[in-house]
Amino acid sequence: MNLIAYITLVFSMIAQTNDTLAAKSNDSLLQDNRKALSTLDIIAKEQKCQDEGGAVSWIRVNQLGYLPNDVKVAVYISAEDESASSAPADTFRVFRALDGKVLFSGKAQQKDASKWALKSAFRLDFSPLREEEYCYIEFAGARSPLFRIGSNVYEGLSDYLLTYMRQQRCGYNPFNNAKCHTHDGYIVDHPTRSGQKIDVTGGWHDATDYLQYQTTTATTIYQMLFAYMEQPDKSIFKDEYNAAGNRGSNGIPDILDEARWGLEWLLKMNPQNKVMFSQIADDRDHAGFRLPYKDSVDYGWGRGEGRPVYFVTGKPQRVYKALNRTTGVSSVAGKFSSTFALGAEVFREIEPRLSKKMLVKASQAYAYAEELPGNTQTISIVSPYFYEEDTYTDDIELAASTLYHYTQDPTWGKRADYWGELEPVTPWMELGRGRHYQYYPFVNLGHYYLASSEDKAIANKYREYMKMGLESIRRRAAEDPFMNGIPYIWCSNNLTSAAITQARLYNKVSGDSTYMEMEAALRDWLFGCNPWGTSMITGIPYYGDYPVAPHSSYYVINRDLTYGGLIDGPVYRSVFVERAGNSLTKEDRYARFNNGIAVYHDDMGDYATNEPTMDGTAGLTYYFAAKECEGLLYREANKAPFEGEEDNYGVIRRINPSEKSIYLLFTADSNFVGAESILKTLEKEKVKGSFFLTGNCLRVPENMAAVTAIVEAGHYVGGHSDGHLLYAPWEGRDSSYYSPEEIIADINANFAELEKFGIERDSARFFIPPYEHYNRLSVEAMRRAGLIPVNYTAGTATPADYTTPSMSNYIGSQELIARLYAFEAEKGLNGAMILIHPGVSEERKDRLYDKLGEIIKYLKKLGYEFKSLNQICTK
């Protein structure tokens, strides 16, 4: 069975589950369709692996895309020796996907491929290219995947990460629409209260396991609050979910709803001064895959009847057969303090009483951190693995610097500087190594606040500290083709996120662009510019290569994906062999790229590289939000040629809706009998229209004269597919009958026919999908082909002019006109696109196109101007 037949078969089965999916999930459209989409993703990824089976060289790109002003570098890798001096050419070229036009040529820069057990590698820098296009790169016989340069590539991405955060919620979980761990928990290690029950339900599960840690939760909350506060344009943060995590706005940005969910839990974990809890559950949780609301692990109080809540003692606590290296409370108390301090600032006007409460707690926690300085590590019972956090001065610094930043009280500035000087550089950055969570948090945001100080001496000192960390990473990158100096320890992607955040913030406070290329390289690493050619975030980019078999109970049990979750990422080969060497459940599709220094497996058994984490995911919210704002600024400085009002699939339904203009659309397959009548009416009324014709239409000899007349009259002529394909079933648009490659091939064939009439692709970018029916996959395919999908304005009624009297949904022309006029009276037709079919069945004698003149005259009297899409610039 070929791939397309297989896809069709799979989707015919999936369509039967649509009602179940919709009932089960309250999430967005993407998540409502998650099973069908993940099946398509898996099929596409398997096909990609087959397609690459005979390849010996590859070009890796950021599959999400690039902002126009980004540093843009692709990476060529090869299993063959291909030095620039001996290659047929040392020049690479970037092509426009629309027509194969060369947009940029550049000289490849050779790098050392041995780190990845490959023979040759080159960096392909095309940063000067700023045209907003879909592109691909060719070099030394290899071609890259299609990618996009656009000012909106990061749009909504920081909010998308919250999909995973909602999935991780403990207590009420909106993803499951069920509650879990409602009996938490029972105090452990308290001198007088051990065994006592305390309500600590809430927060998030740490990863695929259901443990909950104060250290990662507080960091997660801080990252989301920081992301919000640091953006000049807060309108980028959407309000589409309520506080419970269900669909529906509540007047608060979703990122703050999510942060507040965590803050409520954090308040429970610090119920009174000097009473702090650091952890719920322990490694007895590792009892196999199960959904959270079916967790039945027995910790001594009955199956599923409550979990241990560990008190912060400031002294060593149990780890397997020994004790951990806890020396004090500062790493916990400092995180309580910093997170409460930032939370108090964010919610100062939103919830004043909550803000005041958190400000008091921030001050109390800070005092406790200085009273008992030292680190607190996590606890394990049945294995020797735990979070080995050894640092704490950075936590106290962040608390003081947060209070300093928002109060400008010099006392806080002095305390922050004192603690900041004790750890100038985050140790993993300087050392290039670390045990599991040994140097945490992975980025010191306190340094950024101090580097932003109005005290120049303080600011310069901490800018230098930030630079030192970045320079250490850059030196380790050396000749690596991916410019990656991150140590491949467990959760290496979290370190990558930390490095790009620090690079971004350093550039912001210093203006020094030294590390911008490294920042771009590490960012692009997360989106597929890595040896494996895969994104490290599930579901992003939507049509790219990303994890489809994450180490997750949701995947194992329900084949649901962890959309928006950042996976752990590559680890040293030795780490994988030691920790998870026998964990793989299927053939390693990335085997040819797993012979180097680090390995990655898209396998649900690999908990070392393919497990998503909530703190790693939240750690990217700042960076993605900053990039989205950067794109907004670019758009403001380079105004788009027109404004389009899009539907949920990204198809334009109105153009320049602030203008009192109407666009007449005419789509045709082989039947084009009404063309002559329409042309006469348009000429009489001195109106230009927009025609969208299939290859079938253009090949019919009887239609050629009409098509030529349309072109000569100056009407817009664009594509409507070649073979008039039905892209998706009429019911269940989550399914697809064609792959993106087949859709693009069909579009190319359509344009080959249009070119015979003198229609160039560059002047015919607007495209109406065949049958005016589409889904996300087909829309993305149209965009990859360099086209701008448009469709009639919903509610205008006229597209039903194809119906015949024998059909149950038949509507006569006068009724269609009446509905159009009623829609105009209620909604207006500013920027509207009105569709009329030139070809209808002979059975229908009452043809709407014969009444086109009547429609035009009426709407002109209402003050509307008729325009052709030729009058809209698409550059």
PDB file of N, CA and C in Angstrom, residues 7 10-11 13-15 17-18 21 25 27-46 160 163 538-549 555 558-563 648-649 728-729 732-738 740 774-780:
ATOM      1  N   ILE A   7      -2.635   6.828   4.165  1.00  0.00           N
ATOM      2  CA  ILE A   7      -3.174   7.998   4.854  1.00  0.00           C
ATOM      3  C   ILE A   7      -4.696   8.027   4.745  1.00  0.00           C
ATOM      4  N   VAL A  10      -6.207   5.391   6.996  1.00  0.00           N
ATOM      5  CA  VAL A  10      -6.102   5.772   8.400  1.00  0.00           C
ATOM      6  C   VAL A  10      -7.145   6.822   8.748  1.00  0.00           C
ATOM      7  N   PHE A  11      -7.281   7.826   7.883  1.00  0.00           N
ATOM      8  CA  PHE A  11      -8.204   8.912   8.204  1.00  0.00           C
ATOM      9  C   PHE A  11      -9.658   8.497   8.091  1.00  0.00           C
ATOM     10  N   MET A  13     -10.732   5.820   9.246  1.00  0.00           N
ATOM     11  CA  MET A  13     -10.994   5.255  10.576  1.00  0.00           C
ATOM     12  C   MET A  13     -11.025   6.352  11.630  1.00  0.00           C
ATOM     13  N   ILE A  14     -10.112   7.325  11.487  1.00  0.00           N
ATOM     14  CA  ILE A  14     -10.015   8.392  12.482  1.00  0.00           C
ATOM     15  C   ILE A  14     -11.271   9.251  12.505  1.00  0.00           C
ATOM     16  N   ALA A  15     -11.876   9.440  11.339  1.00  0.00           N
ATOM     17  CA  ALA A  15     -13.056  10.302  11.259  1.00  0.00           C
ATOM     18  C   ALA A  15     -14.154   9.829  12.205  1.00  0.00           C
ATOM     19  N   THR A  17     -13.836   8.865  15.143  1.00  0.00           N
ATOM     20  CA  THR A  17     -13.553   9.224  16.539  1.00  0.00           C
ATOM     21  C   THR A  17     -13.732  10.706  16.817  1.00  0.00           C
ATOM     22  N   ASN A  18     -14.166  11.487  15.834  1.00  0.00           N
ATOM     23  CA  ASN A  18     -14.211  12.946  16.008  1.00  0.00           C
ATOM     24  C   ASN A  18     -15.098  13.372  17.166  1.00  0.00           C
ATOM     25  N   LEU A  21     -13.411  12.750  20.467  1.00  0.00           N
ATOM     26  CA  LEU A  21     -12.335  13.706  20.713  1.00  0.00           C
ATOM     27  C   LEU A  21     -12.884  15.043  21.161  1.00  0.00           C
ATOM     28  N   SER A  25     -11.983  16.758  25.064  1.00  0.00           N
ATOM     29  CA  SER A  25     -11.053  17.857  25.294  1.00  0.00           C
ATOM     30  C   SER A  25     -11.736  19.202  25.182  1.00  0.00           C
ATOM     31  N   ASP A  27      -9.777  21.794  24.848  1.00  0.00           N
ATOM     32  CA  ASP A  27      -8.649  22.587  24.372  1.00  0.00           C
ATOM     33  C   ASP A  27      -8.981  23.190  23.019  1.00  0.00           C
ATOM     34  N   SER A  28      -7.981  23.830  22.414  1.00  0.00           N
ATOM     35  CA  SER A  28      -8.158  24.536  21.148  1.00  0.00           C
ATOM     36  C   SER A  28      -8.423  23.568  20.025  1.00  0.00           C
ATOM     37  N   LEU A  29      -8.697  24.108  18.840  1.00  0.00           N
ATOM     38  CA  LEU A  29      -8.980  23.299  17.673  1.00  0.00           C
ATOM     39  C   LEU A  29      -7.864  22.310  17.412  1.00  0.00           C
ATOM     40  N   LEU A  30      -6.638  22.764  17.557  1.00  0.00           N
ATOM     41  CA  LEU A  30      -5.504  21.881  17.312  1.00  0.00           C
ATOM     42  C   LEU A  30      -5.535  20.692  18.248  1.00  0.00           C
ATOM     43  N   GLN A  31      -5.826  20.941  19.522  1.00  0.00           N
ATOM     44  CA  GLN A  31      -5.843  19.836  20.463  1.00  0.00           C
ATOM     45  C   GLN A  31      -7.115  18.995  20.325  1.00  0.00           C
ATOM     46  N   ASP A  32      -8.223  19.610  19.886  1.00  0.00           N
ATOM     47  CA  ASP A  32      -9.432  18.835  19.646  1.00  0.00           C
ATOM     48  C   ASP A  32      -9.177  17.749  18.595  1.00  0.00           C
ATOM     49  N   ASN A  33      -8.278  18.044  17.666  1.00  0.00           N
ATOM     50  CA  ASN A  33      -7.992  17.112  16.579  1.00  0.00           C
ATOM     51  C   ASN A  33      -6.692  16.359  16.804  1.00  0.00           C
ATOM     52  N   ARG A  34      -6.211  16.317  18.037  1.00  0.00           N
ATOM     53  CA  ARG A  34      -4.836  15.901  18.262  1.00  0.00           C
ATOM     54  C   ARG A  34      -4.558  14.474  17.804  1.00  0.00           C
ATOM     55  N   LYS A  35      -5.495  13.563  17.959  1.00  0.00           N
ATOM     56  CA  LYS A  35      -5.191  12.180  17.578  1.00  0.00           C
ATOM     57  C   LYS A  35      -5.024  12.054  16.073  1.00  0.00           C
ATOM     58  N   ALA A  36      -5.936  12.656  15.321  1.00  0.00           N
ATOM     59  CA  ALA A  36      -5.822  12.570  13.871  1.00  0.00           C
ATOM     60  C   ALA A  36      -4.551  13.232  13.388  1.00  0.00           C
ATOM     61  N   LEU A  37      -4.241  14.386  13.948  1.00  0.00           N
ATOM     62  CA  LEU A  37      -3.049  15.100  13.518  1.00  0.00           C
ATOM     63  C   LEU A  37      -1.803  14.321  13.870  1.00  0.00           C
ATOM     64  N   SER A  38      -1.773  13.737  15.067  1.00  0.00           N
ATOM     65  CA  SER A  38      -0.574  13.009  15.446  1.00  0.00           C
ATOM     66  C   SER A  38      -0.391  11.794  14.551  1.00  0.00           C
ATOM     67  N   THR A  39      -1.484  11.186  14.108  1.00  0.00           N
ATOM     68  CA  THR A  39      -1.355  10.055  13.195  1.00  0.00           C
ATOM     69  C   THR A  39      -0.746  10.499  11.881  1.00  0.00           C
ATOM     70  N   LEU A  40      -1.220  11.632  11.372  1.00  0.00           N
ATOM     71  CA  LEU A  40      -0.635  12.167  10.146  1.00  0.00           C
ATOM     72  C   LEU A  40       0.837  12.490  10.351  1.00  0.00           C
ATOM     73  N   ASP A  41       1.155  13.095  11.510  1.00  0.00           N
ATOM     74  CA  ASP A  41       2.551  13.431  11.798  1.00  0.00           C
ATOM     75  C   ASP A  41       3.426  12.186  11.763  1.00  0.00           C
ATOM     76  N   ILE A  42       2.926  11.109  12.385  1.00  0.00           N
ATOM     77  CA  ILE A  42       3.707   9.879  12.447  1.00  0.00           C
ATOM     78  C   ILE A  42       3.924   9.326  11.048  1.00  0.00           C
ATOM     79  N   ILE A  43       2.864   9.314  10.241  1.00  0.00           N
ATOM     80  CA  ILE A  43       2.993   8.810   8.876  1.00  0.00           C
ATOM     81  C   ILE A  43       3.980   9.656   8.086  1.00  0.00           C
ATOM     82  N   ALA A  44       3.837  10.974   8.197  1.00  0.00           N
ATOM     83  CA  ALA A  44       4.731  11.866   7.457  1.00  0.00           C
ATOM     84  C   ALA A  44       6.175  11.682   7.897  1.00  0.00           C
ATOM     85  N   LYS A  45       6.364  11.500   9.201  1.00  0.00           N
ATOM     86  CA  LYS A  45       7.726  11.347   9.697  1.00  0.00           C
ATOM     87  C   LYS A  45       8.324  10.025   9.223  1.00  0.00           C
ATOM     88  N   GLU A  46       7.519   8.949   9.219  1.00  0.00           N
ATOM     89  CA  GLU A  46       8.017   7.682   8.724  1.00  0.00           C
ATOM     90  C   GLU A  46       8.407   7.816   7.249  1.00  0.00           C
ATOM     91  N   TYR A 160       1.317  29.071  22.903  1.00  0.00           N
ATOM     92  CA  TYR A 160       1.179  27.664  22.530  1.00  0.00           C
ATOM     93  C   TYR A 160       1.844  26.748  23.561  1.00  0.00           C
ATOM     94  N   THR A 163      -0.201  25.111  26.294  1.00  0.00           N
ATOM     95  CA  THR A 163      -0.969  23.890  26.049  1.00  0.00           C
ATOM     96  C   THR A 163      -0.414  22.755  26.891  1.00  0.00           C
ATOM     97  N   THR A 538       7.158  19.499  20.833  1.00  0.00           N
ATOM     98  CA  THR A 538       6.090  18.718  20.220  1.00  0.00           C
ATOM     99  C   THR A 538       5.029  19.638  19.607  1.00  0.00           C
ATOM    100  N   GLY A 539       4.760  19.407  18.334  1.00  0.00           N
ATOM    101  CA  GLY A 539       3.727  20.179  17.643  1.00  0.00           C
ATOM    102  C   GLY A 539       4.230  21.403  16.927  1.00  0.00           C
ATOM    103  N   ILE A 540       5.507  21.723  17.050  1.00  0.00           N
ATOM    104  CA  ILE A 540       6.065  22.927  16.442  1.00  0.00           C
ATOM    105  C   ILE A 540       7.313  22.575  15.654  1.00  0.00           C
ATOM    106  N   PRO A 541       7.408  23.020  14.388  1.00  0.00           N
ATOM    107  CA  PRO A 541       6.346  23.673  13.623  1.00  0.00           C
ATOM    108  C   PRO A 541       5.292  22.660  13.188  1.00  0.00           C
ATOM    109  N   TYR A 542       4.120  23.146  12.906  1.00  0.00           N
ATOM    110  CA  TYR A 542       2.956  22.283  12.717  1.00  0.00           C
ATOM    111  C   TYR A 542       3.190  21.222  11.649  1.00  0.00           C
ATOM    112  N   TYR A 543       3.859  21.619  10.551  1.00  0.00           N
ATOM    113  CA  TYR A 543       4.096  20.665   9.476  1.00  0.00           C
ATOM    114  C   TYR A 543       5.559  20.276   9.375  1.00  0.00           C
ATOM    115  N   GLY A 544       6.296  20.459  10.450  1.00  0.00           N
ATOM    116  CA  GLY A 544       7.691  20.078  10.443  1.00  0.00           C
ATOM    117  C   GLY A 544       7.903  18.711  11.064  1.00  0.00           C
ATOM    118  N   ASP A 545       9.150  18.410  11.325  1.00  0.00           N
ATOM    119  CA  ASP A 545       9.536  17.166  11.987  1.00  0.00           C
ATOM    120  C   ASP A 545       9.679  17.468  13.472  1.00  0.00           C
ATOM    121  N   TYR A 546       8.863  16.844  14.298  1.00  0.00           N
ATOM    122  CA  TYR A 546       8.936  17.055  15.745  1.00  0.00           C
ATOM    123  C   TYR A 546       8.623  15.750  16.454  1.00  0.00           C
ATOM    124  N   PRO A 547       8.852  15.669  17.755  1.00  0.00           N
ATOM    125  CA  PRO A 547       8.633  14.404  18.465  1.00  0.00           C
ATOM    126  C   PRO A 547       7.196  13.912  18.334  1.00  0.00           C
ATOM    127  N   VAL A 548       7.052  12.681  17.872  1.00  0.00           N
ATOM    128  CA  VAL A 548       5.716  12.094  17.739  1.00  0.00           C
ATOM    129  C   VAL A 548       5.533  10.885  18.638  1.00  0.00           C
ATOM    130  N   ALA A 549       6.566  10.533  19.386  1.00  0.00           N
ATOM    131  CA  ALA A 549       6.454   9.426  20.339  1.00  0.00           C
ATOM    132  C   ALA A 549       7.120   9.811  21.653  1.00  0.00           C
ATOM    133  N   TYR A 555       0.792   9.625  25.682  1.00  0.00           N
ATOM    134  CA  TYR A 555       1.094   8.992  24.395  1.00  0.00           C
ATOM    135  C   TYR A 555       0.953   7.481  24.484  1.00  0.00           C
ATOM    136  N   ASN A 558      -3.088   6.757  25.363  1.00  0.00           N
ATOM    137  CA  ASN A 558      -4.115   7.299  24.472  1.00  0.00           C
ATOM    138  C   ASN A 558      -3.603   7.738  23.105  1.00  0.00           C
ATOM    139  N   ARG A 559      -2.273   7.651  22.911  1.00  0.00           N
ATOM    140  CA  ARG A 559      -1.651   8.186  21.690  1.00  0.00           C
ATOM    141  C   ARG A 559      -1.896   9.689  21.546  1.00  0.00           C
ATOM    142  N   ASP A 560      -2.123  10.353  22.661  1.00  0.00           N
ATOM    143  CA  ASP A 560      -2.164  11.812  22.682  1.00  0.00           C
ATOM    144  C   ASP A 560      -0.719  12.322  22.714  1.00  0.00           C
ATOM    145  N   LEU A 561      -0.512  13.497  22.181  1.00  0.00           N
ATOM    146  CA  LEU A 561       0.817  14.092  22.205  1.00  0.00           C
ATOM    147  C   LEU A 561       0.894  15.194  23.254  1.00  0.00           C
ATOM    148  N   THR A 562       2.104  15.517  23.630  1.00  0.00           N
ATOM    149  CA  THR A 562       2.350  16.557  24.631  1.00  0.00           C
ATOM    150  C   THR A 562       2.600  17.881  23.912  1.00  0.00           C
ATOM    151  N   TYR A 563       1.602  18.355  23.198  1.00  0.00           N
ATOM    152  CA  TYR A 563       1.744  19.557  22.378  1.00  0.00           C
ATOM    153  C   TYR A 563       2.250  20.739  23.198  1.00  0.00           C
ATOM    154  N   ASN A 648     -10.354  30.564  10.919  1.00  0.00           N
ATOM    155  CA  ASN A 648      -9.582  29.746  11.857  1.00  0.00           C
ATOM    156  C   ASN A 648      -8.486  28.930  11.192  1.00  0.00           C
ATOM    157  N   TYR A 649      -8.553  28.797   9.881  1.00  0.00           N
ATOM    158  CA  TYR A 649      -7.545  28.021   9.162  1.00  0.00           C
ATOM    159  C   TYR A 649      -6.472  28.901   8.543  1.00  0.00           C
ATOM    160  N   ALA A 728      -9.979  17.677   1.558  1.00  0.00           N
ATOM    161  CA  ALA A 728     -10.370  17.068   2.836  1.00  0.00           C
ATOM    162  C   ALA A 728     -11.825  16.623   2.757  1.00  0.00           C
ATOM    163  N   PRO A 729     -12.217  15.650   3.573  1.00  0.00           N
ATOM    164  CA  PRO A 729     -13.625  15.226   3.602  1.00  0.00           C
ATOM    165  C   PRO A 729     -14.527  16.393   3.976  1.00  0.00           C
ATOM    166  N   GLY A 732     -15.282  16.392   8.973  1.00  0.00           N
ATOM    167  CA  GLY A 732     -14.030  16.000   9.599  1.00  0.00           C
ATOM    168  C   GLY A 732     -12.823  16.553   8.875  1.00  0.00           C
ATOM    169  N   ARG A 733     -12.636  17.868   8.948  1.00  0.00           N
ATOM    170  CA  ARG A 733     -11.535  18.492   8.226  1.00  0.00           C
ATOM    171  C   ARG A 733     -10.163  18.137   8.792  1.00  0.00           C
ATOM    172  N   ASP A 734     -10.143  17.441   9.919  1.00  0.00           N
ATOM    173  CA  ASP A 734      -8.857  17.049  10.475  1.00  0.00           C
ATOM    174  C   ASP A 734      -8.196  15.975   9.609  1.00  0.00           C
ATOM    175  N   SER A 735      -8.979  15.353   8.738  1.00  0.00           N
ATOM    176  CA  SER A 735      -8.431  14.363   7.826  1.00  0.00           C
ATOM    177  C   SER A 735      -7.976  15.036   6.537  1.00  0.00           C
ATOM    178  N   SER A 736      -7.199  14.306   5.743  1.00  0.00           N
ATOM    179  CA  SER A 736      -6.686  14.876   4.501  1.00  0.00           C
ATOM    180  C   SER A 736      -6.536  13.781   3.465  1.00  0.00           C
ATOM    181  N   TYR A 737      -6.934  14.080   2.228  1.00  0.00           N
ATOM    182  CA  TYR A 737      -6.817  13.110   1.147  1.00  0.00           C
ATOM    183  C   TYR A 737      -5.474  13.194   0.418  1.00  0.00           C
ATOM    184  N   TYR A 738      -4.756  14.303   0.631  1.00  0.00           N
ATOM    185  CA  TYR A 738      -3.507  14.514  -0.107  1.00  0.00           C
ATOM    186  C   TYR A 738      -2.425  15.022   0.835  1.00  0.00           C
ATOM    187  N   PRO A 740       1.006  17.340   1.611  1.00  0.00           N
ATOM    188  CA  PRO A 740       1.415  18.674   1.159  1.00  0.00           C
ATOM    189  C   PRO A 740       2.179  18.633  -0.160  1.00  0.00           C
ATOM    190  N   TYR A 774     -11.036  23.294   2.655  1.00  0.00           N
ATOM    191  CA  TYR A 774      -9.630  23.124   2.998  1.00  0.00           C
ATOM    192  C   TYR A 774      -9.497  22.783   4.476  1.00  0.00           C
ATOM    193  N   ASN A 775      -8.275  22.436   4.858  1.00  0.00           N
ATOM    194  CA  ASN A 775      -7.931  22.218   6.268  1.00  0.00           C
ATOM    195  C   ASN A 775      -6.556  22.825   6.518  1.00  0.00           C
ATOM    196  N   ARG A 776      -6.043  22.631   7.710  1.00  0.00           N
ATOM    197  CA  ARG A 776      -4.771  23.261   8.058  1.00  0.00           C
ATOM    198  C   ARG A 776      -3.630  22.747   7.178  1.00  0.00           C
ATOM    199  N   LEU A 777      -3.655  21.462   6.890  1.00  0.00           N
ATOM    200  CA  LEU A 777      -2.583  20.899   6.085  1.00  0.00           C
ATOM    201  C   LEU A 777      -2.565  21.518   4.692  1.00  0.00           C
ATOM    202  N   SER A 778      -3.733  21.611   4.051  1.00  0.00           N
ATOM    203  CA  SER A 778      -3.766  22.142   2.687  1.00  0.00           C
ATOM    204  C   SER A 778      -3.451  23.632   2.655  1.00  0.00           C
ATOM    205  N   VAL A 779      -3.857  24.365   3.687  1.00  0.00           N
ATOM    206  CA  VAL A 779      -3.529  25.791   3.747  1.00  0.00           C
ATOM    207  C   VAL A 779      -2.023  25.992   3.857  1.00  0.00           C
ATOM    208  N   GLU A 780      -1.394  25.175   4.695  1.00  0.00           N
ATOM    209  CA  GLU A 780       0.054  25.278   4.819  1.00  0.00           C
ATOM    210  C   GLU A 780       0.736  24.923   3.503  1.00  0.00           C
TER     211      GLU A 780
END
